[in-house]
C-alpha positions as protocol buffer text, in pm:
chain_id: "A"
residue {
  index: 1
  type: LEU
  ca { x: 9076 y: 7303 z: 9090 }
}
residue {
  index: 2
  type: TYR
  ca { x: 8848 y: 7590 z: 9126 }
}
residue {
  index: 3
  type: LEU
  ca { x: 8858 y: 7953 z: 9166 }
}
residue {
  index: 4
  type: GLY
  ca { x: 8833 y: 8135 z: 9492 }
}
residue {
  index: 5
  type: SER
  ca { x: 8729 y: 7941 z: 9811 }
}
residue {
  index: 6
  type: VAL
  ca { x: 8416 y: 7752 z: 9716 }
}
residue {
  index: 7
  type: ALA
  ca { x: 8423 y: 7475 z: 9498 }
}
residue {
  index: 8
  type: PRO
  ca { x: 8209 y: 7503 z: 9184 }
}
residue {
  index: 9
  type: ASP
  ca { x: 7856 y: 7392 z: 9084 }
}
residue {
  index: 10
  type: THR
  ca { x: 7862 y: 7155 z: 8764 }
}
residue {
  index: 11
  type: GLU
  ca { x: 7871 y: 7391 z: 8458 }
}
residue {
  index: 12
  type: GLY
  ca { x: 7826 y: 7314 z: 8087 }
}
residue {
  index: 13
  type: ALA
  ca { x: 8078 y: 7424 z: 7822 }
}
residue {
  index: 14
  type: ALA
  ca { x: 8111 y: 7796 z: 7879 }
}
residue {
  index: 15
  type: ALA
  ca { x: 7914 y: 8003 z: 7620 }
}
residue {
  index: 16
  type: PRO
  ca { x: 8141 y: 8142 z: 7351 }
}
residue {
  index: 17
  type: ALA
  ca { x: 7932 y: 8490 z: 7362 }
}
residue {
  index: 18
  type: ASP
  ca { x: 7721 y: 8716 z: 7563 }
}
residue {
  index: 19
  type: PRO
  ca { x: 7750 y: 8574 z: 7931 }
}
residue {
  index: 20
  type: GLY
  ca { x: 7392 y: 8649 z: 7979 }
}
residue {
  index: 21
  type: ASP
  ca { x: 7208 y: 8938 z: 8202 }
}
residue {
  index: 22
  type: SER
  ca { x: 7411 y: 9038 z: 8474 }
}
residue {
  index: 23
  type: ALA
  ca { x: 7649 y: 8752 z: 8390 }
}
residue {
  index: 24
  type: THR
  ca { x: 7476 y: 8492 z: 8574 }
}
residue {
  index: 25
  type: ASP
  ca { x: 7425 y: 8232 z: 8274 }
}
residue {
  index: 26
  type: ASP
  ca { x: 7698 y: 8065 z: 8399 }
}
residue {
  index: 27
  type: ASP
  ca { x: 7593 y: 8004 z: 8778 }
}
residue {
  index: 28
  type: ASN
  ca { x: 7365 y: 7694 z: 8769 }
}
residue {
  index: 29
  type: ASN
  ca { x: 7332 y: 7696 z: 9179 }
}
residue {
  index: 30
  type: GLN
  ca { x: 7292 y: 8071 z: 9260 }
}
residue {
  index: 31
  type: SER
  ca { x: 7275 y: 7963 z: 9648 }
}
residue {
  index: 32
  type: LEU
  ca { x: 7616 y: 7789 z: 9614 }
}
residue {
  index: 33
  type: ASN
  ca { x: 7797 y: 8161 z: 9609 }
}
residue {
  index: 34
  type: ASP
  ca { x: 8085 y: 7996 z: 9424 }
}
residue {
  index: 35
  type: GLU
  ca { x: 8098 y: 8310 z: 9185 }
}
residue {
  index: 36
  type: GLU
  ca { x: 8395 y: 8441 z: 9390 }
}
residue {
  index: 37
  type: GLY
  ca { x: 8787 y: 8424 z: 9377 }
}
residue {
  index: 38
  type: VAL
  ca { x: 8825 y: 8757 z: 9123 }
}
residue {
  index: 39
  type: THR
  ca { x: 8857 y: 9112 z: 9219 }
}
residue {
  index: 40
  type: PHE
  ca { x: 8877 y: 9382 z: 8964 }
}
residue {
  index: 41
  type: PHE
  ca { x: 9069 y: 9711 z: 8980 }
}
residue {
  index: 42
  type: ASP
  ca { x: 9178 y: 10024 z: 8807 }
}
residue {
  index: 43
  type: ARG
  ca { x: 9528 y: 10038 z: 8772 }
}
residue {
  index: 44
  type: ASP
  ca { x: 9514 y: 10394 z: 8760 }
}
residue {
  index: 45
  type: ASP
  ca { x: 9819 y: 10413 z: 8527 }
}
residue {
  index: 46
  type: GLU
  ca { x: 9659 y: 10640 z: 8239 }
}
residue {
  index: 47
  type: PRO
  ca { x: 9516 y: 10970 z: 8296 }
}
residue {
  index: 48
  type: ASN
  ca { x: 9139 y: 10985 z: 8225 }
}
residue {
  index: 49
  type: THR
  ca { x: 9129 y: 10603 z: 8131 }
}
residue {
  index: 50
  type: ILE
  ca { x: 9028 y: 10295 z: 8328 }
}
residue {
  index: 51
  type: SER
  ca { x: 9280 y: 10054 z: 8286 }
}
residue {
  index: 52
  type: VAL
  ca { x: 9148 y: 9721 z: 8435 }
}
residue {
  index: 53
  type: SER
  ca { x: 9332 y: 9457 z: 8626 }
}
residue {
  index: 54
  type: ALA
  ca { x: 9197 y: 9126 z: 8818 }
}
residue {
  index: 55
  type: THR
  ca { x: 9358 y: 8972 z: 9104 }
}
residue {
  index: 56
  type: VAL
  ca { x: 9241 y: 8597 z: 9088 }
}
residue {
  index: 57
  type: THR
  ca { x: 9264 y: 8327 z: 9338 }
}
residue {
  index: 58
  type: GLY
  ca { x: 9193 y: 7973 z: 9378 }
}
residue {
  index: 59
  type: THR
  ca { x: 9297 y: 7622 z: 9458 }
}
residue {
  index: 60
  type: ASN
  ca { x: 9474 y: 7351 z: 9246 }
}
residue {
  index: 61
  type: ASN
  ca { x: 9492 y: 7029 z: 9429 }
}
residue {
  index: 62
  type: THR
  ca { x: 9509 y: 6813 z: 9094 }
}
residue {
  index: 63
  type: GLY
  ca { x: 9887 y: 6739 z: 9137 }
}
residue {
  index: 64
  type: ALA
  ca { x: 9951 y: 6875 z: 8745 }
}
residue {
  index: 65
  type: ASP
  ca { x: 9967 y: 7224 z: 8615 }
}
residue {
  index: 66
  type: ALA
  ca { x: 9671 y: 7416 z: 8513 }
}
residue {
  index: 67
  type: ARG
  ca { x: 9577 y: 7768 z: 8342 }
}
residue {
  index: 68
  type: VAL
  ca { x: 9369 y: 8072 z: 8439 }
}
residue {
  index: 69
  type: CYS
  ca { x: 9250 y: 8323 z: 8127 }
}
residue {
  index: 70
  type: ALA
  ca { x: 9054 y: 8625 z: 8162 }
}
residue {
  index: 71
  type: TRP
  ca { x: 8844 y: 8805 z: 7885 }
}
residue {
  index: 72
  type: LEU
  ca { x: 8733 y: 9163 z: 7924 }
}
residue {
  index: 73
  type: ASP
  ca { x: 8512 y: 9248 z: 7661 }
}
residue {
  index: 74
  type: GLY
  ca { x: 8588 y: 9573 z: 7479 }
}
residue {
  index: 75
  type: GLY
  ca { x: 8905 y: 9532 z: 7310 }
}
residue {
  index: 76
  type: ASN
  ca { x: 9179 y: 9793 z: 7228 }
}
residue {
  index: 77
  type: ASP
  ca { x: 8889 y: 9999 z: 7036 }
}
residue {
  index: 78
  type: GLY
  ca { x: 8690 y: 10014 z: 7346 }
}
residue {
  index: 79
  type: ALA
  ca { x: 8359 y: 9873 z: 7181 }
}
residue {
  index: 80
  type: VAL
  ca { x: 8189 y: 9621 z: 7380 }
}
residue {
  index: 81
  type: SER
  ca { x: 8061 y: 9353 z: 7129 }
}
residue {
  index: 82
  type: ASP
  ca { x: 7945 y: 9075 z: 7370 }
}
residue {
  index: 83
  type: THR
  ca { x: 8194 y: 8852 z: 7270 }
}
residue {
  index: 84
  type: PHE
  ca { x: 8521 y: 8750 z: 7393 }
}
residue {
  index: 85
  type: GLU
  ca { x: 8810 y: 8763 z: 7146 }
}
residue {
  index: 86
  type: GLY
  ca { x: 9173 y: 8673 z: 7152 }
}
residue {
  index: 87
  type: SER
  ca { x: 9245 y: 9031 z: 7161 }
}
residue {
  index: 88
  type: GLU
  ca { x: 9079 y: 9047 z: 7491 }
}
residue {
  index: 89
  type: ARG
  ca { x: 9258 y: 8778 z: 7680 }
}
residue {
  index: 90
  type: VAL
  ca { x: 9536 y: 8740 z: 7945 }
}
residue {
  index: 91
  type: CYS
  ca { x: 9659 y: 8426 z: 8079 }
}
residue {
  index: 92
  type: ALA
  ca { x: 9899 y: 8292 z: 8327 }
}
residue {
  index: 93
  type: ASP
  ca { x: 9995 y: 7944 z: 8419 }
}
residue {
  index: 94
  type: VAL
  ca { x: 9945 y: 7768 z: 8759 }
}
residue {
  index: 95
  type: ILE
  ca { x: 10244 y: 7572 z: 8822 }
}
residue {
  index: 96
  type: TYR
  ca { x: 10175 y: 7303 z: 9094 }
}
residue {
  index: 97
  type: ASP
  ca { x: 10371 y: 7324 z: 9365 }
}
residue {
  index: 98
  type: GLY
  ca { x: 10549 y: 7614 z: 9218 }
}
residue {
  index: 99
  type: VAL
  ca { x: 10627 y: 7973 z: 9219 }
}
residue {
  index: 100
  type: ASP
  ca { x: 10396 y: 8119 z: 8877 }
}
residue {
  index: 101
  type: CYS
  ca { x: 10088 y: 8265 z: 9031 }
}
residue {
  index: 102
  type: THR
  ca { x: 10216 y: 8276 z: 9380 }
}
residue {
  index: 103
  type: THR
  ca { x: 10105 y: 7882 z: 9458 }
}
residue {
  index: 104
  type: THR
  ca { x: 10136 y: 7800 z: 9836 }
}
residue {
  index: 105
  type: GLY
  ca { x: 10020 y: 7590 z: 10059 }
}
residue {
  index: 106
  type: ASP
  ca { x: 10062 y: 7229 z: 10205 }
}
residue {
  index: 107
  type: THR
  ca { x: 10052 y: 6912 z: 10006 }
}
residue {
  index: 108
  type: SER
  ca { x: 9687 y: 6856 z: 10062 }
}
residue {
  index: 109
  type: ALA
  ca { x: 9574 y: 7208 z: 9969 }
}
residue {
  index: 110
  type: TYR
  ca { x: 9772 y: 7431 z: 9732 }
}
residue {
  index: 111
  type: THR
  ca { x: 9623 y: 7792 z: 9675 }
}
residue {
  index: 112
  type: PHE
  ca { x: 9749 y: 8043 z: 9415 }
}
residue {
  index: 113
  type: SER
  ca { x: 9704 y: 8422 z: 9334 }
}
residue {
  index: 114
  type: CYS
  ca { x: 9754 y: 8598 z: 8999 }
}
residue {
  index: 115
  type: VAL
  ca { x: 9727 y: 8934 z: 8869 }
}
residue {
  index: 116
  type: LEU
  ca { x: 9609 y: 8989 z: 8534 }
}
residue {
  index: 117
  type: ALA
  ca { x: 9650 y: 9308 z: 8369 }
}
residue {
  index: 118
  type: PHE
  ca { x: 9415 y: 9369 z: 8012 }
}
residue {
  index: 119
  type: PRO
  ca { x: 9615 y: 9543 z: 7762 }
}
residue {
  index: 120
  type: HIS
  ca { x: 9301 y: 9798 z: 7668 }
}
residue {
  index: 121
  type: GLY
  ca { x: 9173 y: 10073 z: 7847 }
}
residue {
  index: 122
  type: PHE
  ca { x: 8834 y: 10239 z: 7852 }
}
residue {
  index: 123
  type: THR
  ca { x: 8769 y: 10608 z: 7821 }
}
residue {
  index: 124
  type: ALA
  ca { x: 8394 y: 10621 z: 7729 }
}
residue {
  index: 125
  type: VAL
  ca { x: 8242 y: 10262 z: 7802 }
}
residue {
  index: 126
  type: THR
  ca { x: 8055 y: 10264 z: 8145 }
}
residue {
  index: 127
  type: SER
  ca { x: 7977 y: 9881 z: 8148 }
}
residue {
  index: 128
  type: THR
  ca { x: 8111 y: 9549 z: 8007 }
}
residue {
  index: 129
  type: TYR
  ca { x: 8143 y: 9191 z: 8067 }
}
residue {
  index: 130
  type: ALA
  ca { x: 8436 y: 8975 z: 8201 }
}
residue {
  index: 131
  type: ARG
  ca { x: 8500 y: 8601 z: 8178 }
}
residue {
  index: 132
  type: VAL
  ca { x: 8775 y: 8408 z: 8389 }
}
residue {
  index: 133
  type: ARG
  ca { x: 8834 y: 8034 z: 8348 }
}
residue {
  index: 134
  type: LEU
  ca { x: 9042 y: 7797 z: 8539 }
}
residue {
  index: 135
  type: ALA
  ca { x: 9153 y: 7451 z: 8381 }
}
residue {
  index: 136
  type: PRO
  ca { x: 9413 y: 7226 z: 8300 }
}
residue {
  index: 137
  type: VAL
  ca { x: 9644 y: 7343 z: 8069 }
}
residue {
  index: 138
  type: SER
  ca { x: 9565 y: 7057 z: 7826 }
}
residue {
  index: 139
  type: VAL
  ca { x: 9206 y: 7178 z: 7801 }
}
residue {
  index: 140
  type: LEU
  ca { x: 9239 y: 7543 z: 7814 }
}
residue {
  index: 141
  type: SER
  ca { x: 9401 y: 7628 z: 7458 }
}
residue {
  index: 142
  type: LEU
  ca { x: 9336 y: 8002 z: 7525 }
}
residue {
  index: 143
  type: GLN
  ca { x: 8971 y: 7967 z: 7429 }
}
residue {
  index: 144
  type: SER
  ca { x: 8700 y: 8162 z: 7615 }
}
residue {
  index: 145
  type: TYR
  ca { x: 8450 y: 7834 z: 7559 }
}
residue {
  index: 146
  type: GLY
  ca { x: 8429 y: 7471 z: 7558 }
}
residue {
  index: 147
  type: ALA
  ca { x: 8375 y: 7183 z: 7797 }
}
residue {
  index: 148
  type: SER
  ca { x: 8636 y: 7079 z: 8081 }
}
residue {
  index: 149
  type: ALA
  ca { x: 8588 y: 6791 z: 8329 }
}
residue {
  index: 150
  type: ASN
  ca { x: 8790 y: 7000 z: 8591 }
}
residue {
  index: 151
  type: GLY
  ca { x: 8810 y: 7349 z: 8678 }
}
residue {
  index: 152
  type: GLU
  ca { x: 8552 y: 7649 z: 8690 }
}
residue {
  index: 153
  type: VAL
  ca { x: 8453 y: 7965 z: 8470 }
}
residue {
  index: 154
  type: ASN
  ca { x: 8298 y: 8254 z: 8633 }
}
residue {
  index: 155
  type: ASP
  ca { x: 8121 y: 8571 z: 8463 }
}
residue {
  index: 156
  type: PHE
  ca { x: 8128 y: 8947 z: 8587 }
}
residue {
  index: 157
  type: GLU
  ca { x: 7956 y: 9232 z: 8474 }
}
residue {
  index: 158
  type: LEU
  ca { x: 8159 y: 9532 z: 8545 }
}
residue {
  index: 159
  type: GLY
  ca { x: 8060 y: 9906 z: 8586 }
}
residue {
  index: 160
  type: LEU
  ca { x: 8351 y: 10136 z: 8478 }
}
residue {
  index: 161
  type: GLU
  ca { x: 8184 y: 10465 z: 8596 }
}
residue {
  index: 162
  type: PRO
  ca { x: 8481 y: 10678 z: 8705 }
}
residue {
  index: 163
  type: THR
  ca { x: 8430 y: 10907 z: 9014 }
}
residue {
  index: 164
  type: ALA
  ca { x: 8493 y: 11304 z: 8966 }
}
residue {
  index: 165
  type: VAL
  ca { x: 8488 y: 11572 z: 9202 }
}
residue {
  index: 166
  type: VAL
  ca { x: 8512 y: 11947 z: 9131 }
}
residue {
  index: 167
  type: ILE
  ca { x: 8697 y: 12096 z: 9471 }
}
residue {
  index: 168
  type: GLY
  ca { x: 8608 y: 12450 z: 9535 }
}
residue {
  index: 169
  type: ASP
  ca { x: 8705 y: 12658 z: 9881 }
}
residue {
  index: 170
  type: VAL
  ca { x: 8972 y: 12485 z: 10091 }
}
residue {
  index: 171
  type: ALA
  ca { x: 9061 y: 12648 z: 10432 }
}
residue {
  index: 172
  type: LEU
  ca { x: 9285 y: 12551 z: 10716 }
}
residue {
  index: 173
  type: GLU
  ca { x: 9223 y: 12764 z: 11031 }
}
residue {
  index: 174
  type: ALA
  ca { x: 9249 y: 12763 z: 11406 }
}
residue {
  index: 175
  type: HIS
  ca { x: 8927 y: 12760 z: 11592 }
}
residue {
  index: 176
  type: ARG
  ca { x: 8837 y: 12772 z: 11961 }
}
residue {
  index: 177
  type: VAL
  ca { x: 8788 y: 12430 z: 12059 }
}
residue {
  index: 178
  type: ASP
  ca { x: 8472 y: 12517 z: 12265 }
}
residue {
  index: 179
  type: ASP
  ca { x: 8302 y: 12702 z: 11972 }
}
residue {
  index: 180
  type: PHE
  ca { x: 8422 y: 12420 z: 11726 }
}
residue {
  index: 181
  type: ILE
  ca { x: 8240 y: 12159 z: 11974 }
}
residue {
  index: 182
  type: TYR
  ca { x: 7942 y: 12355 z: 12044 }
}
residue {
  index: 183
  type: ARG
  ca { x: 7887 y: 12361 z: 11637 }
}
residue {
  index: 184
  type: LEU
  ca { x: 7907 y: 11973 z: 11636 }
}
residue {
  index: 185
  type: ILE
  ca { x: 7663 y: 11914 z: 11891 }
}
residue {
  index: 186
  type: SER
  ca { x: 7405 y: 12157 z: 11740 }
}
residue {
  index: 187
  type: ALA
  ca { x: 7468 y: 11954 z: 11401 }
}
residue {
  index: 188
  type: ASP
  ca { x: 7448 y: 11605 z: 11610 }
}
residue {
  index: 189
  type: ALA
  ca { x: 7804 y: 11522 z: 11494 }
}
residue {
  index: 190
  type: ALA
  ca { x: 8008 y: 11508 z: 11803 }
}
residue {
  index: 191
  type: ARG
  ca { x: 7910 y: 11144 z: 11881 }
}
residue {
  index: 192
  type: ALA
  ca { x: 8017 y: 11062 z: 11536 }
}
residue {
  index: 193
  type: MET
  ca { x: 8350 y: 11235 z: 11561 }
}
residue {
  index: 194
  type: LEU
  ca { x: 8415 y: 11120 z: 11918 }
}
residue {
  index: 195
  type: ALA
  ca { x: 8340 y: 10748 z: 11795 }
}
residue {
  index: 196
  type: GLY
  ca { x: 8629 y: 10775 z: 11578 }
}
residue {
  index: 197
  type: PHE
  ca { x: 8864 y: 10813 z: 11896 }
}
residue {
  index: 198
  type: ASP
  ca { x: 8648 y: 10568 z: 12134 }
}
residue {
  index: 199
  type: ALA
  ca { x: 8354 y: 10397 z: 11999 }
}
residue {
  index: 200
  type: ASP
  ca { x: 8243 y: 10267 z: 12338 }
}
residue {
  index: 201
  type: LEU
  ca { x: 8261 y: 10596 z: 12490 }
}
residue {
  index: 202
  type: ALA
  ca { x: 8056 y: 10752 z: 12214 }
}
residue {
  index: 203
  type: GLU
  ca { x: 7796 y: 10528 z: 12263 }
}
residue {
  index: 204
  type: GLN
  ca { x: 7792 y: 10539 z: 12650 }
}
residue {
  index: 205
  type: LEU
  ca { x: 7757 y: 10927 z: 12650 }
}
residue {
  index: 206
  type: ALA
  ca { x: 7505 y: 10956 z: 12350 }
}
residue {
  index: 207
  type: ASN
  ca { x: 7245 y: 11099 z: 12566 }
}
residue {
  index: 208
  type: ASP
  ca { x: 7478 y: 11340 z: 12780 }
}
residue {
  index: 209
  type: PRO
  ca { x: 7574 y: 11651 z: 12565 }
}
residue {
  index: 210
  type: ALA
  ca { x: 7809 y: 11800 z: 12825 }
}
residue {
  index: 211
  type: ALA
  ca { x: 7990 y: 11486 z: 12927 }
}
residue {
  index: 212
  type: LEU
  ca { x: 8005 y: 11420 z: 12542 }
}
residue {
  index: 213
  type: ALA
  ca { x: 8159 y: 11774 z: 12472 }
}
residue {
  index: 214
  type: ASP
  ca { x: 8418 y: 11719 z: 12786 }
}
residue {
  index: 215
  type: ALA
  ca { x: 8518 y: 11395 z: 12630 }
}
residue {
  index: 216
  type: LEU
  ca { x: 8557 y: 11516 z: 12273 }
}
residue {
  index: 217
  type: ASN
  ca { x: 8771 y: 11826 z: 12439 }
}
residue {
  index: 218
  type: GLY
  ca { x: 9021 y: 11593 z: 12553 }
}
residue {
  index: 219
  type: TYR
  ca { x: 9083 y: 11450 z: 12219 }
}
residue {
  index: 220
  type: LEU
  ca { x: 9088 y: 11750 z: 12002 }
}
residue {
  index: 221
  type: ASP
  ca { x: 9294 y: 11972 z: 12257 }
}
residue {
  index: 222
  type: PRO
  ca { x: 9549 y: 11748 z: 12402 }
}
residue {
  index: 223
  type: ASP
  ca { x: 9764 y: 12031 z: 12464 }
}
residue {
  index: 224
  type: GLY
  ca { x: 9525 y: 12238 z: 12641 }
}
residue {
  index: 225
  type: ASP
  ca { x: 9578 y: 12560 z: 12452 }
}
residue {
  index: 226
  type: GLY
  ca { x: 9198 y: 12592 z: 12369 }
}
residue {
  index: 227
  type: GLN
  ca { x: 9282 y: 12567 z: 12004 }
}
residue {
  index: 228
  type: VAL
  ca { x: 9180 y: 12323 z: 11715 }
}
residue {
  index: 229
  type: ALA
  ca { x: 9324 y: 12322 z: 11369 }
}
residue {
  index: 230
  type: VAL
  ca { x: 9009 y: 12272 z: 11158 }
}
residue {
  index: 231
  type: LEU
  ca { x: 9013 y: 12200 z: 10760 }
}
residue {
  index: 232
  type: THR
  ca { x: 8700 y: 12240 z: 10563 }
}
residue {
  index: 233
  type: TRP
  ca { x: 8677 y: 12237 z: 10205 }
}
residue {
  index: 234
  type: GLU
  ca { x: 8364 y: 12255 z: 9949 }
}
residue {
  index: 235
  type: THR
  ca { x: 8277 y: 12021 z: 9650 }
}
residue {
  index: 236
  type: LEU
  ca { x: 8118 y: 12234 z: 9344 }
}
residue {
  index: 237
  type: SER
  ca { x: 8022 y: 11878 z: 9192 }
}
residue {
  index: 238
  type: GLU
  ca { x: 8028 y: 11476 z: 9265 }
}
residue {
  index: 239
  type: ARG
  ca { x: 7992 y: 11190 z: 9074 }
}
residue {
  index: 240
  type: GLY
  ca { x: 8001 y: 10846 z: 9230 }
}
residue {
  index: 241
  type: THR
  ca { x: 8203 y: 10969 z: 9529 }
}
residue {
  index: 242
  type: ILE
  ca { x: 8156 y: 10817 z: 9877 }
}
residue {
  index: 243
  type: GLY
  ca { x: 8416 y: 11013 z: 10105 }
}
residue {
  index: 244
  type: PHE
  ca { x: 8764 y: 11165 z: 10089 }
}
residue {
  index: 245
  type: TYR
  ca { x: 9124 y: 11074 z: 10250 }
}
residue {
  index: 246
  type: VAL
  ca { x: 9284 y: 11362 z: 10430 }
}
residue {
  index: 247
  type: ASP
  ca { x: 9653 y: 11336 z: 10470 }
}
residue {
  index: 248
  type: ARG
  ca { x: 9857 y: 11543 z: 10714 }
}
residue {
  index: 249
  type: LYS
  ca { x: 10238 y: 11592 z: 10853 }
}
residue {
  index: 250
  type: THR
  ca { x: 10428 y: 11866 z: 11086 }
}
residue {
  index: 251
  type: VAL
  ca { x: 10689 y: 12026 z: 10928 }
}
residue {
  index: 252
  type: SER
  ca { x: 10960 y: 11785 z: 11067 }
}
residue {
  index: 253
  type: ASP
  ca { x: 10744 y: 11483 z: 10968 }
}
residue {
  index: 254
  type: THR
  ca { x: 10901 y: 11284 z: 10644 }
}
residue {
  index: 255
  type: THR
  ca { x: 10583 y: 11116 z: 10540 }
}
residue {
  index: 256
  type: TRP
  ca { x: 10222 y: 11184 z: 10543 }
}
residue {
  index: 257
  type: ASN
  ca { x: 9984 y: 11029 z: 10773 }
}
């Protein structure tokens, strides 16, 4: 009975309070890489609030029911207290060979997946701790601590810093494809753009600007009218941003691509 796909190291009773520096106090064998099986995400269901959920996966080969509980320090008031309290807990039962927690697998390896939604959100806190425990139902009586002969406990340190962008001018214009490609080559970006269509070809033509331009022309101007639509935008400020998604559709399309 363990979280994730890696069987855990031997751990003592889970501490009742602060999980420690970088949430590693529960990891007695840091070379084993057993601190896995949990993915946190923002449900994005409230504006200006980070609402945290966790996808928990694991294995239950015990032939008996188990329980998985998770705590997220912060409580409904959003204050981080370095303790895990009942109001900060969400749980789900792992029914052996059943349907709760989406238990699947054959008779020798039953795996499960649960999504646990914490009831409290964060608006100002930038970091906090979380704990996830998996244990037999008879052991895990909704406490964040205590000894168990089976199961696993993992602690996590979470960053809650939101991303933010202020967009300035946005323009969608028709450009001469030759002019557009020339500007790309002068900015050493043509190979990167061609790689989005054909990575091998982009690598092959990396040192031949003329051939690179010809190949890119074929992708950017498939109808041969000499024009390409160019979308540009500027950002006035960014915080924690790693990229942007751009969707497009024609007038006749029913969905965005």
